[in-house]
CSV table of C-alpha atoms in Angstrom, one decimal:
chain,number,residue,atom,x,y,z
A,1,MET,CA,146.2,119.0,85.9
A,2,SER,CA,143.2,121.3,85.6
A,3,GLN,CA,141.0,122.1,88.6
A,4,PRO,CA,137.5,120.6,88.6
A,5,GLY,CA,134.7,122.9,87.6
A,6,SER,CA,131.6,123.8,89.5
A,7,LEU,CA,129.6,121.0,87.8
A,8,GLU,CA,132.2,118.3,88.9
A,9,ARG,CA,132.3,119.7,92.4
A,10,GLY,CA,128.5,119.7,92.6
A,11,ILE,CA,128.5,116.1,91.4
A,12,ASP,CA,131.0,115.1,94.1
A,13,ILE,CA,128.8,116.7,96.8
A,14,LEU,CA,125.7,114.9,95.5
A,15,LEU,CA,127.5,111.5,95.4
A,16,SER,CA,128.5,112.1,99.1
A,17,LEU,CA,125.0,112.9,100.1
A,18,SER,CA,123.5,110.0,98.2
A,19,ALA,CA,125.8,107.6,100.1
A,20,ALA,CA,124.8,109.0,103.5
A,21,ALA,CA,122.2,107.4,105.7
A,22,SER,CA,122.0,110.4,108.0
A,23,PRO,CA,122.5,114.2,107.6
A,24,VAL,CA,126.1,115.1,106.6
A,25,SER,CA,127.7,118.2,108.1
A,26,LEU,CA,129.5,120.8,106.0
A,27,ALA,CA,132.8,119.7,107.6
A,28,GLN,CA,132.1,116.1,106.7
A,29,LEU,CA,131.3,117.0,103.1
A,30,CYS,CA,134.5,119.1,102.9
A,31,ARG,CA,136.6,116.1,104.1
A,32,SER,CA,135.0,113.6,101.7
A,33,THR,CA,135.2,115.9,98.7
A,34,GLY,CA,138.3,117.9,99.4
A,35,LEU,CA,136.5,121.1,98.7
A,36,PRO,CA,137.1,124.4,100.7
A,37,LYS,CA,134.4,125.2,103.1
A,38,SER,CA,133.3,128.4,101.3
A,39,THR,CA,133.1,126.6,97.9
A,40,ALA,CA,131.1,123.6,99.4
A,41,HIS,CA,128.8,126.0,101.2
A,42,ARG,CA,128.1,128.0,98.0
A,43,ILE,CA,127.4,124.9,95.9
A,44,LEU,CA,125.1,123.5,98.6
A,45,GLY,CA,123.1,126.7,98.5
A,46,VAL,CA,122.6,126.2,94.8
A,47,LEU,CA,121.7,122.5,95.2
A,48,CYS,CA,119.2,123.3,98.0
A,49,SER,CA,117.5,126.0,95.8
A,50,ARG,CA,117.0,123.3,93.1
A,51,ALA,CA,115.7,120.6,95.5
A,52,LEU,CA,118.8,118.5,94.8
A,53,ALA,CA,119.9,118.8,98.5
A,54,ARG,CA,118.1,120.0,101.6
A,55,ARG,CA,119.2,121.2,105.1
A,56,VAL,CA,118.2,119.0,108.1
A,57,GLY,CA,119.4,120.5,111.4
A,58,ASN,CA,123.1,121.2,111.1
A,59,GLY,CA,123.6,118.8,108.2
A,60,TYR,CA,122.5,118.0,104.6
A,61,LEU,CA,120.6,115.2,102.9
A,62,PRO,CA,119.6,114.5,99.3
A,63,GLY,CA,116.7,116.8,98.2
A,64,GLU,CA,113.3,115.6,97.0
A,65,LEU,CA,114.2,115.9,93.4
A,66,LEU,CA,117.3,113.9,93.8
A,67,GLU,CA,115.5,111.3,95.8
A,68,SER,CA,112.8,110.9,93.1
A,69,MET,CA,115.5,110.6,90.4
A,70,ALA,CA,117.7,108.2,92.2
A,71,GLY,CA,115.2,106.2,94.3
A,72,ILE,CA,117.1,107.0,97.5
A,73,THR,CA,114.0,107.1,99.7
A,74,ARG,CA,113.1,103.9,101.3
A,75,ALA,CA,109.7,103.7,99.7
A,76,ARG,CA,106.6,101.7,100.1
A,77,VAL,CA,106.3,98.2,98.9
A,78,PRO,CA,106.2,98.3,95.1
A,79,GLY,CA,102.6,98.2,93.9
A,80,SER,CA,101.2,98.8,97.3
A,81,ARG,CA,99.1,101.9,96.6
A,82,ARG,CA,96.1,100.0,95.2
A,83,VAL,CA,96.2,97.7,98.3
A,84,VAL,CA,96.7,100.5,100.8
A,85,LEU,CA,94.3,103.2,99.6
A,86,PRO,CA,91.0,101.4,100.5
A,87,TYR,CA,92.1,101.1,104.1
A,88,LEU,CA,93.2,104.7,104.2
A,89,LEU,CA,89.8,105.8,102.9
A,90,TYR,CA,88.0,103.5,105.4
A,91,LEU,CA,90.1,104.9,108.3
A,92,TYR,CA,89.2,108.4,107.2
A,93,GLU,CA,85.5,107.6,107.0
A,94,THR,CA,85.7,106.0,110.5
A,95,THR,CA,87.6,108.8,112.2
A,96,ARG,CA,86.9,111.9,110.1
A,97,GLN,CA,90.4,113.0,110.9
A,98,THR,CA,93.6,113.6,108.8
A,99,VAL,CA,95.1,110.3,107.8
A,100,ASN,CA,98.8,110.0,107.0
A,101,LEU,CA,100.9,107.3,105.5
A,102,ALA,CA,104.7,107.7,106.1
A,103,VAL,CA,108.0,106.2,105.0
A,104,PRO,CA,111.4,107.0,106.4
A,105,SER,CA,113.5,109.5,104.5
A,106,GLY,CA,116.9,110.1,106.1
A,107,LEU,CA,116.0,111.0,109.7
A,108,GLU,CA,112.5,112.3,108.8
A,109,ALA,CA,109.1,110.8,108.2
A,110,ARG,CA,108.0,111.5,104.6
A,111,TYR,CA,104.2,111.5,104.0
A,112,VAL,CA,103.5,109.7,100.8
A,113,GLU,CA,99.7,109.6,101.2
A,114,ARG,CA,97.5,112.1,103.1
A,115,LEU,CA,93.7,112.4,103.4
A,116,TYR,CA,92.4,115.7,104.8
A,117,GLY,CA,89.1,116.6,106.3
A,118,HIS,CA,87.3,119.9,106.2
A,119,ASN,CA,87.9,120.7,109.8
A,120,ARG,CA,91.4,119.4,110.1
A,121,ALA,CA,94.0,120.6,112.5
A,122,GLY,CA,96.8,122.5,110.8
A,123,SER,CA,100.4,121.1,111.2
A,124,ARG,CA,103.9,122.2,110.6
A,125,SER,CA,104.2,119.4,108.0
A,126,ASP,CA,101.5,120.9,105.8
A,127,GLY,CA,102.9,121.8,102.4
A,128,ILE,CA,106.2,120.0,102.9
A,129,ASP,CA,105.0,116.5,103.7
A,130,ARG,CA,107.9,115.9,106.1
A,131,ALA,CA,108.3,115.8,109.8
A,132,PRO,CA,111.0,114.7,112.3
A,133,LEU,CA,110.9,111.2,113.6
A,134,HIS,CA,111.4,111.8,117.3
A,135,CYS,CA,108.3,114.0,117.9
A,136,THR,CA,105.6,112.5,115.6
A,137,ALA,CA,103.6,109.4,116.1
A,138,THR,CA,104.4,108.1,112.5
A,139,GLY,CA,108.0,108.7,113.2
A,140,LYS,CA,108.0,106.9,116.5
A,141,ALA,CA,106.2,103.9,114.9
A,142,LEU,CA,109.0,103.7,112.3
A,143,LEU,CA,111.8,104.1,114.9
A,144,ALA,CA,110.3,101.5,117.3
A,145,PHE,CA,110.3,98.7,114.7
A,146,ASP,CA,113.4,99.6,112.6
A,147,PRO,CA,116.6,99.0,114.6
A,148,LYS,CA,118.9,100.5,112.0
A,149,LEU,CA,116.8,103.7,111.7
A,150,ARG,CA,116.7,103.9,115.5
A,151,GLU,CA,120.4,103.5,115.8
A,152,GLU,CA,121.0,106.3,113.2
A,153,LEU,CA,118.8,108.7,115.1
A,154,LEU,CA,119.9,107.9,118.6
A,155,ALA,CA,123.5,108.3,117.5
A,156,ARG,CA,122.8,112.1,117.4
A,157,GLY,CA,122.3,112.1,121.1
A,158,THR,CA,120.1,115.2,121.2
A,159,PHE,CA,116.8,116.1,119.5
A,160,GLU,CA,115.4,119.4,118.4
A,161,ARG,CA,112.7,120.9,120.6
A,162,MET,CA,109.7,121.8,118.5
A,163,THR,CA,107.2,122.6,121.3
A,164,ARG,CA,107.3,122.6,125.1
A,165,ARG,CA,106.1,118.9,125.0
A,166,THR,CA,108.8,117.6,122.6
A,167,ILE,CA,110.9,114.7,124.0
A,168,THR,CA,114.5,115.8,123.8
A,169,SER,CA,116.0,113.2,126.2
A,170,LEU,CA,117.6,110.0,124.8
A,171,ALA,CA,116.4,108.0,127.8
A,172,ALA,CA,112.9,109.3,127.6
A,173,LEU,CA,112.6,108.5,123.9
A,174,GLU,CA,114.0,105.0,124.4
A,175,ARG,CA,111.3,104.4,127.1
A,176,GLU,CA,108.6,105.6,124.8
A,177,LEU,CA,109.7,103.5,121.9
A,178,ALA,CA,109.7,100.4,124.2
A,179,GLN,CA,106.1,101.2,124.9
A,180,VAL,CA,105.3,101.5,121.2
A,181,ARG,CA,106.9,98.0,120.6
A,182,ARG,CA,104.9,96.6,123.5
A,183,HIS,CA,101.5,98.0,122.5
A,184,GLY,CA,101.9,98.4,118.8
A,185,VAL,CA,100.7,102.0,118.8
A,186,ALA,CA,102.6,105.3,119.0
A,187,TYR,CA,101.4,108.6,120.3
A,188,ALA,CA,102.5,112.2,120.0
A,189,GLN,CA,100.6,114.9,121.9
A,190,GLU,CA,101.5,118.4,120.8
A,191,GLU,CA,105.2,117.4,120.4
A,192,PHE,CA,105.6,118.6,116.8
A,193,THR,CA,102.8,121.2,116.5
A,194,GLU,CA,100.9,122.9,119.3
A,195,GLY,CA,97.3,121.9,119.4
A,196,VAL,CA,97.8,118.7,117.3
A,197,ALA,CA,97.8,115.1,118.6
A,198,CYS,CA,98.5,112.0,116.5
A,199,VAL,CA,98.4,108.3,116.8
A,200,ALA,CA,100.2,105.8,114.5
A,201,ALA,CA,100.9,102.1,114.0
A,202,PRO,CA,103.5,100.2,112.0
A,203,VAL,CA,102.8,98.6,108.7
A,204,PHE,CA,104.9,95.5,107.8
A,205,GLY,CA,105.8,94.3,104.3
A,206,PRO,CA,106.0,90.8,102.9
A,207,GLY,CA,109.4,90.2,104.5
A,208,GLY,CA,108.1,91.0,108.0
A,209,ARG,CA,110.0,94.3,108.2
A,210,ILE,CA,108.4,97.6,108.8
A,211,CYS,CA,107.9,99.5,105.5
A,212,MET,CA,105.5,102.3,106.5
A,213,SER,CA,103.6,103.8,109.4
A,214,LEU,CA,99.9,104.7,109.3
A,215,GLY,CA,98.7,107.7,111.4
A,216,VAL,CA,95.8,109.9,112.3
A,217,ALA,CA,96.2,113.5,113.4
A,218,ALA,CA,93.5,115.5,115.2
A,219,ARG,CA,93.0,118.5,117.5
A,220,ALA,CA,94.7,117.7,120.7
A,221,HIS,CA,92.0,118.8,123.1
A,222,THR,CA,89.2,116.9,121.5
A,223,ALA,CA,91.0,113.8,120.1
A,224,PRO,CA,89.8,110.5,121.6
A,225,LEU,CA,93.3,109.0,121.5
A,226,ALA,CA,92.4,105.6,122.9
A,227,LYS,CA,89.6,105.1,120.4
A,228,LEU,CA,91.8,106.4,117.5
A,229,GLY,CA,94.6,104.1,118.6
A,230,ILE,CA,92.3,101.0,118.2
A,231,SER,CA,91.2,102.2,114.7
A,232,VAL,CA,94.7,103.0,113.5
A,233,ARG,CA,96.2,99.8,114.8
A,234,GLY,CA,93.5,97.7,113.2
A,235,ALA,CA,93.9,99.4,109.9
A,236,ALA,CA,97.7,99.0,110.0
A,237,GLN,CA,97.3,95.3,110.8
A,238,ALA,CA,94.8,94.9,107.9
A,239,ILE,CA,97.2,96.6,105.5
A,240,SER,CA,100.1,94.4,106.6
A,241,ALA,CA,98.0,91.3,106.1
A,242,ALA,CA,96.9,92.6,102.6
A,243,LEU,CA,100.5,93.2,101.6
A,244,LEU,CA,101.4,89.7,102.7
A,245,GLY,CA,98.6,88.3,100.7
A,246,ALA,CA,99.5,90.4,97.6
């Protein structure tokens, strides 16, 4: 029997990645595909360069191109853009700060709508439209109200430190998520990017499950977080009601 070629091996890796809910390590991919470590590593390099796979921490997930082709990303409610955009624009006009709408993508928040101001605070997520869940307000809002997503992330046990303020303790993150569920608002103060603070709130779809999170990012030392929290939570609740009505 002939040995599989590079195309077939690449397909095997993509199938393994597509079936995964969290980042898959090189060792796990080798076990699931039967490929030697050197071969799998070489093919992953090619797949990452073509946006068919991407590196997340010590593991791999489907790349942006593969996600868009296969519909892997848990996306917004179908047809929701026309419902959501007026509220995003109103929130921007009210706050004059960067407005972000995020959905979960693997163990990251993926920004599917972003409105920028002229004097915005720069962030690590600029240009890639992705950020970790554990150290961003949009990510915390998603985690707090999505038990399955929270279970997937917490199973990792440790979290990457992005700044000196990043929460890396499992217990500390659990306590903060409990506060998010209690108050309906998530905060992140210079946890992902120095000098940037953000506030976010959950958006629920017609079935009552969280489908997105709405956030505002601003300069940490001048951001009126309590006031921004009221605005963001109100806008997120209005969007949820509009989606239910739609």
